[in-house]
CSV table of C-alpha atoms in Angstrom, one decimal:
chain,number,residue,atom,x,y,z
A,1,UNK,CA,101.5,94.7,74.6
A,2,UNK,CA,104.4,97.2,75.2
A,3,UNK,CA,105.6,96.7,71.6
A,4,UNK,CA,102.2,97.3,70.2
A,5,UNK,CA,101.8,100.5,72.2
A,6,UNK,CA,105.3,101.6,71.2
A,7,UNK,CA,104.5,101.3,67.5
A,8,UNK,CA,101.5,103.7,68.0
A,9,UNK,CA,103.7,106.1,69.9
A,10,UNK,CA,106.4,106.2,67.2
A,11,UNK,CA,103.7,106.9,64.6
A,12,UNK,CA,102.6,109.8,66.8
A,13,UNK,CA,106.2,111.1,67.0
A,14,UNK,CA,106.5,111.1,63.2
A,15,UNK,CA,103.2,113.0,62.9
A,16,UNK,CA,104.2,115.4,65.7
A,17,UNK,CA,107.5,116.2,64.1
A,18,UNK,CA,105.6,117.3,60.9
A,19,UNK,CA,103.0,119.2,62.9
A,20,UNK,CA,102.7,122.6,64.6
A,21,UNK,CA,102.3,121.1,68.1
A,22,UNK,CA,104.3,121.0,71.3
A,23,UNK,CA,105.0,117.3,72.2
A,24,UNK,CA,107.3,115.0,74.1
A,25,UNK,CA,108.2,111.4,74.0
A,26,UNK,CA,110.6,109.5,76.3
A,27,UNK,CA,111.6,106.1,77.7
A,28,UNK,CA,112.9,105.8,81.3
A,29,UNK,CA,116.2,103.8,81.9
A,30,UNK,CA,115.7,100.0,82.0
A,31,UNK,CA,112.1,100.3,80.8
A,32,UNK,CA,110.4,99.1,77.6
A,33,UNK,CA,107.5,101.5,77.6
A,34,UNK,CA,107.5,104.7,75.5
A,35,UNK,CA,105.5,107.7,77.0
A,36,UNK,CA,104.1,110.4,74.8
A,37,UNK,CA,102.1,113.6,75.2
A,38,UNK,CA,100.8,116.5,73.1
A,39,UNK,CA,100.1,120.0,74.6
A,40,UNK,CA,96.9,121.4,72.9
A,41,UNK,CA,96.5,124.2,75.5
A,42,UNK,CA,92.8,123.1,75.8
A,43,UNK,CA,93.2,121.1,79.1
A,44,UNK,CA,94.5,122.0,82.5
A,45,UNK,CA,96.8,119.3,83.9
A,46,UNK,CA,99.9,119.1,86.1
A,47,UNK,CA,101.0,116.0,84.1
A,48,UNK,CA,103.5,116.6,81.4
A,49,UNK,CA,107.2,117.1,80.6
A,50,UNK,CA,109.5,119.7,82.3
A,51,UNK,CA,112.3,121.4,80.3
A,52,UNK,CA,114.5,123.5,82.5
A,53,UNK,CA,117.5,125.4,81.0
A,54,UNK,CA,121.1,125.5,82.2
A,55,UNK,CA,120.3,128.8,83.8
A,56,UNK,CA,117.3,131.1,83.4
A,57,UNK,CA,119.7,133.6,81.8
A,58,UNK,CA,120.2,131.0,79.0
A,59,UNK,CA,116.5,130.3,78.2
A,60,UNK,CA,113.0,130.2,79.8
A,61,UNK,CA,111.7,127.1,81.6
A,62,UNK,CA,109.1,125.2,79.7
A,63,UNK,CA,106.3,122.7,80.7
A,64,UNK,CA,104.8,120.6,77.9
A,65,UNK,CA,101.4,119.4,79.2
A,66,UNK,CA,100.0,116.0,78.5
A,67,UNK,CA,96.7,116.9,76.9
A,68,UNK,CA,96.5,114.2,74.2
A,69,UNK,CA,98.0,110.7,74.2
A,70,UNK,CA,99.4,109.0,71.1
A,71,UNK,CA,96.2,107.3,70.0
A,72,UNK,CA,94.1,110.4,70.4
A,73,UNK,CA,96.7,112.5,68.6
A,74,UNK,CA,96.8,110.1,65.6
A,75,UNK,CA,93.0,110.4,65.3
A,76,UNK,CA,93.1,114.2,65.4
A,77,UNK,CA,93.4,116.3,62.3
A,78,UNK,CA,96.5,118.4,62.5
A,79,UNK,CA,98.0,120.9,60.0
A,80,UNK,CA,101.4,119.8,58.7
A,81,UNK,CA,104.3,122.2,58.6
A,82,UNK,CA,107.9,122.1,57.4
A,83,UNK,CA,109.5,124.0,60.3
A,84,UNK,CA,108.5,124.7,63.9
A,85,UNK,CA,110.9,127.3,65.2
A,86,UNK,CA,112.3,130.5,63.7
A,87,UNK,CA,115.4,130.1,65.9
A,88,UNK,CA,118.7,129.4,64.0
A,89,UNK,CA,120.9,126.5,64.9
A,90,UNK,CA,124.2,127.5,66.6
A,91,UNK,CA,127.5,127.1,64.8
A,92,UNK,CA,130.3,124.7,65.7
A,93,UNK,CA,133.0,125.6,68.2
A,94,UNK,CA,136.4,125.5,66.5
A,95,UNK,CA,139.1,123.5,68.1
A,96,UNK,CA,141.3,126.6,68.3
A,97,UNK,CA,138.6,128.4,70.4
A,98,UNK,CA,138.0,125.4,72.6
A,99,UNK,CA,141.8,125.0,73.3
A,100,UNK,CA,142.2,128.7,74.1
A,101,UNK,CA,139.2,128.6,76.5
A,102,UNK,CA,140.4,125.3,78.1
A,103,UNK,CA,143.9,126.8,78.7
A,104,UNK,CA,142.3,129.9,80.2
A,105,UNK,CA,140.2,127.8,82.6
A,106,UNK,CA,143.2,125.5,83.5
A,107,UNK,CA,145.3,128.6,84.4
A,108,UNK,CA,142.4,129.8,86.7
A,109,UNK,CA,142.2,126.4,88.3
A,110,UNK,CA,146.0,126.2,88.9
A,111,UNK,CA,145.9,129.6,90.4
A,112,UNK,CA,143.3,128.4,92.9
A,113,UNK,CA,140.6,130.7,91.8
A,114,UNK,CA,138.2,127.9,91.2
A,115,UNK,CA,138.1,124.1,91.9
A,116,UNK,CA,136.3,122.8,88.8
A,117,UNK,CA,134.7,124.2,85.7
A,118,UNK,CA,132.8,122.5,82.8
A,119,UNK,CA,133.7,123.7,79.3
A,120,UNK,CA,131.2,122.8,76.6
A,121,UNK,CA,131.3,123.1,72.8
A,122,UNK,CA,129.0,122.7,69.8
A,123,UNK,CA,129.3,120.4,66.8
A,124,UNK,CA,126.9,121.5,64.0
A,125,UNK,CA,126.0,119.6,60.9
A,126,UNK,CA,123.2,118.3,58.7
A,127,UNK,CA,121.3,115.0,59.0
A,128,UNK,CA,120.4,113.5,55.6
A,129,UNK,CA,118.4,110.5,56.9
A,130,UNK,CA,114.7,109.9,56.4
A,131,UNK,CA,113.4,111.4,59.7
A,132,UNK,CA,114.6,112.5,63.1
A,133,UNK,CA,112.3,109.8,64.4
A,134,UNK,CA,114.8,107.3,62.9
A,135,UNK,CA,117.6,108.7,65.1
A,136,UNK,CA,115.3,108.5,68.1
A,137,UNK,CA,114.5,104.9,67.3
A,138,UNK,CA,118.3,104.1,67.0
A,139,UNK,CA,118.9,105.7,70.4
A,140,UNK,CA,116.1,103.6,71.9
A,141,UNK,CA,117.6,100.4,70.4
A,142,UNK,CA,121.2,101.2,71.5
A,143,UNK,CA,120.9,102.8,75.0
A,144,UNK,CA,118.6,100.8,77.2
A,145,UNK,CA,120.1,102.2,80.4
A,146,UNK,CA,119.8,105.9,79.3
A,147,UNK,CA,116.9,108.3,79.5
A,148,UNK,CA,116.1,108.5,75.8
A,149,UNK,CA,114.0,111.5,74.7
A,150,UNK,CA,112.7,113.7,72.0
A,151,UNK,CA,110.6,116.9,72.4
A,152,UNK,CA,109.5,120.0,70.5
A,153,UNK,CA,107.9,123.2,71.5
A,154,UNK,CA,107.5,126.8,70.3
A,155,UNK,CA,109.6,127.9,73.3
A,156,UNK,CA,112.4,125.4,73.2
A,157,UNK,CA,112.7,124.3,69.6
A,158,UNK,CA,113.2,120.5,68.9
A,159,UNK,CA,115.7,118.3,70.9
A,160,UNK,CA,116.6,114.7,71.2
A,161,UNK,CA,119.2,112.7,73.1
A,162,UNK,CA,120.1,109.8,75.4
A,163,UNK,CA,121.1,111.1,78.9
A,164,UNK,CA,123.1,108.8,81.2
A,165,UNK,CA,122.6,111.0,84.3
A,166,UNK,CA,119.7,111.2,86.7
A,167,UNK,CA,119.3,114.7,88.2
A,168,UNK,CA,116.6,114.0,90.7
A,169,UNK,CA,113.6,111.7,91.0
A,170,UNK,CA,110.8,111.7,93.5
A,171,UNK,CA,108.3,108.9,93.9
A,172,UNK,CA,105.9,108.6,96.9
A,173,UNK,CA,108.4,110.2,99.3
A,174,UNK,CA,111.5,108.4,97.9
A,175,UNK,CA,114.3,110.5,96.5
A,176,UNK,CA,116.9,109.3,94.0
A,177,UNK,CA,119.9,111.2,92.6
A,178,UNK,CA,123.5,110.4,91.5
A,179,UNK,CA,127.0,111.9,91.3
A,180,UNK,CA,128.2,111.1,87.8
A,181,UNK,CA,131.5,112.5,86.6
A,182,UNK,CA,134.9,111.4,85.2
A,183,UNK,CA,135.1,110.0,81.7
A,184,UNK,CA,137.1,107.4,79.9
A,185,UNK,CA,136.6,105.0,76.9
A,186,UNK,CA,134.2,102.2,77.8
A,187,UNK,CA,136.0,99.0,78.8
A,188,UNK,CA,139.3,100.7,79.9
A,189,UNK,CA,141.3,98.4,82.1
A,190,UNK,CA,142.9,99.5,85.4
A,191,UNK,CA,142.1,102.0,88.1
A,192,UNK,CA,140.7,105.5,87.5
A,193,UNK,CA,143.1,108.4,87.4
A,194,UNK,CA,143.4,111.0,90.1
A,195,UNK,CA,141.9,113.7,87.9
A,196,UNK,CA,138.7,111.7,87.3
A,197,UNK,CA,138.4,110.6,90.9
A,198,UNK,CA,138.7,114.1,92.2
A,199,UNK,CA,136.2,115.4,89.6
A,200,UNK,CA,133.6,112.8,90.7
A,201,UNK,CA,134.3,113.4,94.5
A,202,UNK,CA,133.6,117.1,94.0
A,203,UNK,CA,130.1,116.2,92.7
A,204,UNK,CA,129.4,113.6,95.3
A,205,UNK,CA,130.4,116.0,98.2
A,206,UNK,CA,128.2,118.7,96.7
A,207,UNK,CA,125.1,116.5,96.6
A,208,UNK,CA,125.8,115.1,100.1
A,209,UNK,CA,126.1,118.7,101.4
A,210,UNK,CA,122.7,119.7,100.1
A,211,UNK,CA,121.0,116.5,101.3
A,212,UNK,CA,122.4,117.3,104.8
A,213,UNK,CA,121.2,120.9,104.5
A,214,UNK,CA,117.7,119.7,103.6
A,215,UNK,CA,117.9,117.3,106.7
A,216,UNK,CA,117.2,114.3,104.5
A,217,UNK,CA,118.3,110.8,105.8
A,218,UNK,CA,119.9,109.0,102.9
A,219,UNK,CA,121.8,105.9,101.8
A,220,UNK,CA,124.8,106.2,99.6
A,221,UNK,CA,126.1,103.5,97.4
A,222,UNK,CA,129.7,102.5,96.9
A,223,UNK,CA,131.4,104.3,94.1
A,224,UNK,CA,131.3,102.2,90.9
A,225,UNK,CA,131.9,102.5,87.1
A,226,UNK,CA,128.8,103.2,85.1
A,227,UNK,CA,128.7,102.5,81.3
A,228,UNK,CA,127.3,105.1,79.0
A,229,UNK,CA,127.6,103.8,75.5
A,230,UNK,CA,131.1,104.3,74.1
A,231,UNK,CA,132.3,105.9,77.3
A,232,UNK,CA,132.0,105.2,81.1
A,233,UNK,CA,131.9,107.3,84.2
A,234,UNK,CA,132.4,107.1,88.0
A,235,UNK,CA,129.1,107.1,89.8
A,236,UNK,CA,127.7,107.2,93.4
A,237,UNK,CA,123.9,106.7,93.9
A,238,UNK,CA,122.0,108.4,96.7
A,239,UNK,CA,118.5,107.5,98.0
A,240,UNK,CA,116.4,109.2,100.6
A,241,UNK,CA,113.2,108.0,102.2
A,242,UNK,CA,110.2,109.8,103.8
A,243,UNK,CA,111.2,113.0,101.9
A,244,UNK,CA,108.6,115.8,102.1
A,245,UNK,CA,107.5,118.0,99.3
A,246,UNK,CA,109.2,120.9,101.0
A,247,UNK,CA,112.5,119.0,101.2
A,248,UNK,CA,112.4,117.9,97.6
A,249,UNK,CA,111.5,121.4,96.4
A,250,UNK,CA,114.5,122.7,98.3
A,251,UNK,CA,116.8,120.2,96.6
A,252,UNK,CA,115.4,120.9,93.1
A,253,UNK,CA,116.1,124.6,93.6
A,254,UNK,CA,119.5,124.3,95.1
A,255,UNK,CA,121.1,121.3,93.5
A,256,UNK,CA,120.9,122.7,89.9
A,257,UNK,CA,123.3,123.3,88.3
A,258,UNK,CA,125.6,120.7,89.9
A,259,UNK,CA,129.4,120.6,89.6
A,260,UNK,CA,128.9,117.8,87.0
A,261,UNK,CA,127.6,120.3,84.5
A,262,UNK,CA,128.8,123.7,85.8
A,263,UNK,CA,131.7,123.4,88.2
A,264,UNK,CA,132.4,124.6,91.8
A,265,UNK,CA,132.0,127.0,93.4
A,266,UNK,CA,128.8,127.0,91.4
A,267,UNK,CA,128.2,130.8,91.0
A,268,UNK,CA,131.8,131.5,90.0
A,269,UNK,CA,131.8,128.5,87.6
A,270,UNK,CA,128.6,129.7,85.9
A,271,UNK,CA,130.1,133.3,85.6
A,272,UNK,CA,133.3,131.9,84.0
A,273,UNK,CA,131.2,129.8,81.6
A,274,UNK,CA,129.0,132.8,80.6
A,275,UNK,CA,132.0,135.1,80.1
A,276,UNK,CA,134.0,132.6,78.1
A,277,UNK,CA,131.8,130.2,75.9
A,278,UNK,CA,130.9,131.7,72.6
A,279,UNK,CA,127.5,130.0,72.5
A,280,UNK,CA,124.4,129.9,74.8
A,281,UNK,CA,123.9,126.5,76.4
A,282,UNK,CA,120.1,127.0,76.3
A,283,UNK,CA,118.6,123.7,77.5
A,284,UNK,CA,121.9,121.7,77.4
A,285,UNK,CA,123.0,121.0,80.9
A,286,UNK,CA,119.6,121.8,82.3
A,287,UNK,CA,117.2,119.1,83.4
A,288,UNK,CA,114.3,117.4,81.6
A,289,UNK,CA,111.7,114.8,82.4
A,290,UNK,CA,108.1,113.8,83.2
A,291,UNK,CA,106.0,115.1,86.1
A,292,UNK,CA,102.9,113.3,87.4
A,293,UNK,CA,99.6,114.9,88.6
A,294,UNK,CA,100.6,114.3,92.2
A,295,UNK,CA,103.9,116.1,91.9
A,296,UNK,CA,106.2,113.0,91.6
A,297,UNK,CA,108.8,113.4,88.9
A,298,UNK,CA,111.8,111.8,87.1
A,299,UNK,CA,114.3,114.5,86.0
A,300,UNK,CA,117.5,113.8,84.0
A,301,UNK,CA,120.3,116.1,83.0
A,302,UNK,CA,120.0,117.2,79.4
A,303,UNK,CA,123.3,115.6,78.2
A,304,UNK,CA,124.3,113.7,75.0
A,305,UNK,CA,121.8,115.8,73.2
A,306,UNK,CA,121.3,117.9,70.2
A,307,UNK,CA,118.9,120.7,69.0
A,308,UNK,CA,117.6,120.3,65.5
A,309,UNK,CA,115.6,122.3,62.9
A,310,UNK,CA,114.9,120.7,59.5
A,311,UNK,CA,118.0,118.9,58.5
A,312,UNK,CA,120.3,121.1,60.6
A,313,UNK,CA,121.5,120.3,64.1
A,314,UNK,CA,123.7,121.5,66.9
A,315,UNK,CA,125.1,118.8,69.1
A,316,UNK,CA,126.2,119.9,72.6
A,317,UNK,CA,129.0,118.2,74.5
A,318,UNK,CA,131.2,119.2,77.5
A,319,UNK,CA,133.7,118.0,80.0
A,320,UNK,CA,134.9,118.9,83.5
A,321,UNK,CA,138.2,120.7,83.9
A,322,UNK,CA,140.3,120.4,87.1
A,323,UNK,CA,143.8,121.5,88.1
A,324,UNK,CA,145.2,118.2,86.5
A,325,UNK,CA,143.4,118.6,83.1
A,326,UNK,CA,145.2,118.5,79.8
A,327,UNK,CA,143.5,120.6,77.1
A,328,UNK,CA,144.1,118.2,74.2
A,329,UNK,CA,142.8,115.2,76.3
A,330,UNK,CA,139.7,117.2,77.2
A,331,UNK,CA,139.0,117.9,73.5
A,332,UNK,CA,139.3,114.2,72.8
A,333,UNK,CA,137.0,113.4,75.7
A,334,UNK,CA,134.3,115.6,74.2
A,335,UNK,CA,134.8,113.9,70.9
A,336,UNK,CA,134.2,110.5,72.4
A,337,UNK,CA,131.1,111.8,74.2
A,338,UNK,CA,129.8,113.2,70.9
A,339,UNK,CA,129.9,109.8,69.3
A,340,UNK,CA,126.9,108.8,71.3
A,341,UNK,CA,124.8,110.7,68.8
A,342,UNK,CA,127.2,111.2,65.8
A,343,UNK,CA,127.3,107.5,65.0
A,344,UNK,CA,123.6,107.8,64.0
A,345,UNK,CA,123.9,110.9,61.9
């Protein structure tokens, strides 16, 4: 039954990519079911897909409402177009610029001005395949444990990716989040290095602090290695029960952006990023995901993702710098992360 429904959804994705509509499609981790929605602006609903930027200085938040499901959309006459957004795709970050910025950040870290900062870069190119839906299908096939998504709107442009990181989920009073940081090649033998352990501890401590401030009782898992395609990370899961809407709204407001995608202290890290990176992160490093009519949601960090227009794309990738970072190794880490998508392009 799921396979039959998924075929209909994928047909709807193909049509939506050629149409002047706002739409989304996703599959939750460890699920077989594709979810799809089109925003026609003709129906009021709280059900849909949230797209929140890295910061509101980078881009505007967007909510794509679920007004039409896949079957209804396929039976609706829609005008086809060749492009959806007038926005130009951002250019690649040169290795020279990346290393200059990494060295600058590492000097600030060694001087004690900041504890951690995440430096990102862009890899731009062209995709010569049949359809972006083909890339989406490949991600679905390859990454069963990731949040695999594709969406397009007038406000955001078109994006797709496979995120390994849950930002925050809320379902009938139960909260779930994770501290995911530190990166190495998947299957690496031996213990994690001090740099990666410290990087992940900063994120875990940050999340625990805000859970305590929100007065949420929670369980914390042992720290473990979590696979994410061709790389793996250090992860700690958190779960809270009997969480009120007031508490979850507090967390949603204060947790983002976490040290995993910005750094710490947060405000200073964001300031460093804004004054140094030559590109706007836009929705990269923000959070995305479905929201139900009753306010429950599943939000994931917008990582391992790219923005596309026609055949052009900008793939966003980043990594956390600490006092023990080596700029050449950090460059290589971003290259490994980028392979999540590049292998299909």
